[in-house]
Amino acid sequence: MPLRPNGLARAAVRLRPASFAGTFVALLMTVAIVSACGILLESGVRASLPPTRYAQAPVVVAADQQIHWQAGSGEGAYEEAVRVPERARVDAALLERLAPLGRAVPDVVFPVRGEGGSGPVEASGWGAAAFTRPSPSPTPW
C-alpha cells in the first residue's frame, strides 16, 4: 500500500462531510472568540482617556454613590456598603449655599435613549461646560 499524505483526512471529509463542517465551524467560532478577547484586551491596555470633564474646576461636590448600613449587633457588628444603582443627586439648595464662595455651576446629568437601542446613555447640560478644558488641536499624522 503506497503512502498517501492526508489519506485519513481526505477519507473523513469524503465519508463524513457533516462532521468536517461542524468541526470547521467550531474552530472558526473559537478563533473569533479568542480574537475578540485579544482585541478587547489590547484596546483596554492602550486606552488612555484623560479626565478633562472637570479639569478647570477647583472643587467638585458630589453625593455619596453608596448606601451604608450597620449589619450585625454587639461586637460582631460591621458596616456594609452597596453602590446605588442610579446616580445619587446633591440637593439644589447646596448650590445657593456655595454661590458666595465663587462661581458655582450645577452639572445636571440625565438619561437619554441611545440611537439604535445601544443601551443607557447619559447626557449633561451645558452648565458644566464652563469647567471643561478646550480640546487640543488634532495632531497631524
GROMACS .gro file of C-alpha atoms in nm:
model
  141
    1MET     CA    1   0.000   0.000   0.000
    2PRO     CA    2   0.158   0.326  -0.108
    3LEU     CA    3   0.189   0.604   0.149
    4ARG     CA    4  -0.052   0.881   0.059
    5PRO     CA    5  -0.030   1.203   0.264
    6ASN     CA    6  -0.354   1.313   0.431
    7GLY     CA    7  -0.531   0.992   0.335
    8LEU     CA    8  -0.717   0.976   0.668
    9ALA     CA    9  -0.824   1.340   0.649
   10ARG     CA   10  -0.946   1.300   0.293
   11ALA     CA   11  -1.141   0.989   0.384
   12ALA     CA   12  -1.302   1.169   0.679
   13VAL     CA   13  -1.409   1.459   0.459
   14ARG     CA   14  -1.537   1.224   0.187
   15LEU     CA   15  -1.725   0.987   0.419
   16ARG     CA   16  -1.845   1.229   0.688
   17PRO     CA   17  -1.881   1.580   0.544
   18ALA     CA   18  -2.120   1.694   0.822
   19SER     CA   19  -1.855   1.619   1.090
   20PHE     CA   20  -1.597   1.810   0.892
   21ALA     CA   21  -1.829   2.109   0.852
   22GLY     CA   22  -1.918   2.105   1.223
   23THR     CA   23  -1.551   2.090   1.324
   24PHE     CA   24  -1.468   2.372   1.084
   25VAL     CA   25  -1.749   2.593   1.222
   26ALA     CA   26  -1.646   2.520   1.583
   27LEU     CA   27  -1.286   2.608   1.503
   28LEU     CA   28  -1.396   2.926   1.325
   29MET     CA   29  -1.607   3.036   1.625
   30THR     CA   30  -1.318   2.963   1.864
   31VAL     CA   31  -1.085   3.179   1.657
   32ALA     CA   32  -1.345   3.458   1.652
   33ILE     CA   33  -1.388   3.449   2.032
   34VAL     CA   34  -1.014   3.444   2.101
   35SER     CA   35  -0.960   3.729   1.853
   36ALA     CA   36  -1.238   3.937   2.010
   37CYS     CA   37  -1.091   3.886   2.358
   38GLY     CA   38  -0.748   3.985   2.230
   39ILE     CA   39  -0.885   4.300   2.069
   40LEU     CA   40  -1.067   4.396   2.391
   41LEU     CA   41  -0.755   4.334   2.597
   42GLU     CA   42  -0.538   4.538   2.361
   43SER     CA   43  -0.783   4.829   2.349
   44GLY     CA   44  -0.803   4.829   2.730
   45VAL     CA   45  -0.425   4.839   2.761
   46ARG     CA   46  -0.386   5.124   2.510
   47ALA     CA   47  -0.687   5.329   2.618
   48SER     CA   48  -0.582   5.647   2.792
   49LEU     CA   49  -0.861   5.898   2.811
   50PRO     CA   50  -0.750   6.193   3.023
   51PRO     CA   51  -1.007   6.325   3.271
   52THR     CA   52  -1.097   6.658   3.112
   53ARG     CA   53  -1.462   6.700   3.215
   54TYR     CA   54  -1.383   6.889   3.535
   55ALA     CA   55  -1.023   6.986   3.452
   56GLN     CA   56  -1.066   7.356   3.533
   57ALA     CA   57  -1.291   7.310   3.838
   58PRO     CA   58  -1.111   7.392   4.164
   59VAL     CA   59  -1.363   7.193   4.374
   60VAL     CA   60  -1.616   6.927   4.279
   61VAL     CA   61  -1.902   6.842   4.516
   62ALA     CA   62  -2.078   6.507   4.468
   63ALA     CA   63  -2.313   6.288   4.667
   64ASP     CA   64  -2.203   5.956   4.812
   65GLN     CA   65  -2.277   5.690   4.550
   66GLN     CA   66  -2.314   5.412   4.807
   67ILE     CA   67  -2.570   5.315   5.069
   68HIS     CA   68  -2.412   5.240   5.410
   69TRP     CA   69  -2.575   5.041   5.691
   70GLN     CA   70  -2.481   4.866   6.011
   71ALA     CA   71  -2.506   4.486   5.993
   72GLY     CA   72  -2.498   4.255   6.293
   73SER     CA   73  -2.507   4.355   6.656
   74GLY     CA   74  -2.277   4.374   6.954
   75GLU     CA   75  -1.910   4.301   6.894
   76GLY     CA   76  -1.987   4.129   6.563
   77ALA     CA   77  -2.134   4.448   6.414
   78TYR     CA   78  -1.983   4.574   6.092
   79GLU     CA   79  -2.067   4.829   5.827
   80GLU     CA   80  -2.169   4.729   5.476
   81ALA     CA   81  -2.194   4.944   5.166
   82VAL     CA   82  -2.362   4.883   4.831
   83ARG     CA   83  -2.333   5.101   4.523
   84VAL     CA   84  -2.651   5.291   4.436
   85PRO     CA   85  -2.796   5.163   4.106
   86GLU     CA   86  -2.886   5.516   3.997
   87ARG     CA   87  -2.688   5.836   4.037
   88ALA     CA   88  -2.728   5.992   4.382
   89ARG     CA   89  -2.802   6.363   4.347
   90VAL     CA   90  -2.690   6.660   4.553
   91ASP     CA   91  -2.962   6.887   4.694
   92ALA     CA   92  -3.017   7.200   4.480
   93ALA     CA   93  -3.011   7.420   4.793
   94LEU     CA   94  -2.639   7.343   4.827
   95LEU     CA   95  -2.575   7.543   4.510
   96GLU     CA   96  -2.714   7.858   4.675
   97ARG     CA   97  -2.501   7.798   4.985
   98LEU     CA   98  -2.184   7.761   4.774
   99ALA     CA   99  -2.252   8.064   4.550
  100PRO     CA  100  -2.087   8.320   4.786
  101LEU     CA  101  -1.760   8.125   4.767
  102GLY     CA  102  -1.728   8.175   4.391
  103ARG     CA  103  -1.880   8.054   4.072
  104ALA     CA  104  -2.100   7.751   4.141
  105VAL     CA  105  -2.225   7.562   3.838
  106PRO     CA  106  -2.463   7.266   3.862
  107ASP     CA  107  -2.399   6.966   3.643
  108VAL     CA  108  -2.730   6.801   3.564
  109VAL     CA  109  -2.687   6.450   3.424
  110PHE     CA  110  -2.992   6.282   3.274
  111PRO     CA  111  -3.056   5.958   3.084
  112VAL     CA  112  -3.122   5.969   2.711
  113ARG     CA  113  -3.213   5.698   2.464
  114GLY     CA  114  -2.920   5.588   2.254
  115GLU     CA  115  -2.950   5.556   1.879
  116GLY     CA  116  -3.032   5.203   1.774
  117GLY     CA  117  -3.116   5.089   2.127
  118SER     CA  118  -2.750   5.078   2.230
  119GLY     CA  119  -2.838   5.082   2.600
  120PRO     CA  120  -2.848   5.351   2.865
  121VAL     CA  121  -2.664   5.670   2.776
  122GLU     CA  122  -2.619   5.975   2.997
  123ALA     CA  123  -2.606   6.334   2.882
  124SER     CA  124  -2.511   6.653   3.065
  125GLY     CA  125  -2.645   7.004   3.050
  126TRP     CA  126  -2.434   7.287   2.910
  127GLY     CA  127  -2.380   7.436   3.256
  128ALA     CA  128  -2.087   7.207   3.333
  129ALA     CA  129  -1.914   7.300   3.007
  130ALA     CA  130  -1.787   7.611   3.189
  131PHE     CA  131  -1.520   7.398   3.361
  132THR     CA  132  -1.407   7.180   3.075
  133ARG     CA  133  -1.072   7.230   2.916
  134PRO     CA  134  -1.080   7.309   2.544
  135SER     CA  135  -0.973   7.008   2.344
  136PRO     CA  136  -0.624   7.031   2.199
  137SER     CA  137  -0.587   7.075   1.828
  138PRO     CA  138  -0.560   6.747   1.643
  139THR     CA  139  -0.211   6.622   1.581
  140PRO     CA  140  -0.136   6.584   1.210
  141TRP     CA  141  -0.019   6.236   1.127
   0.00000   0.00000   0.00000
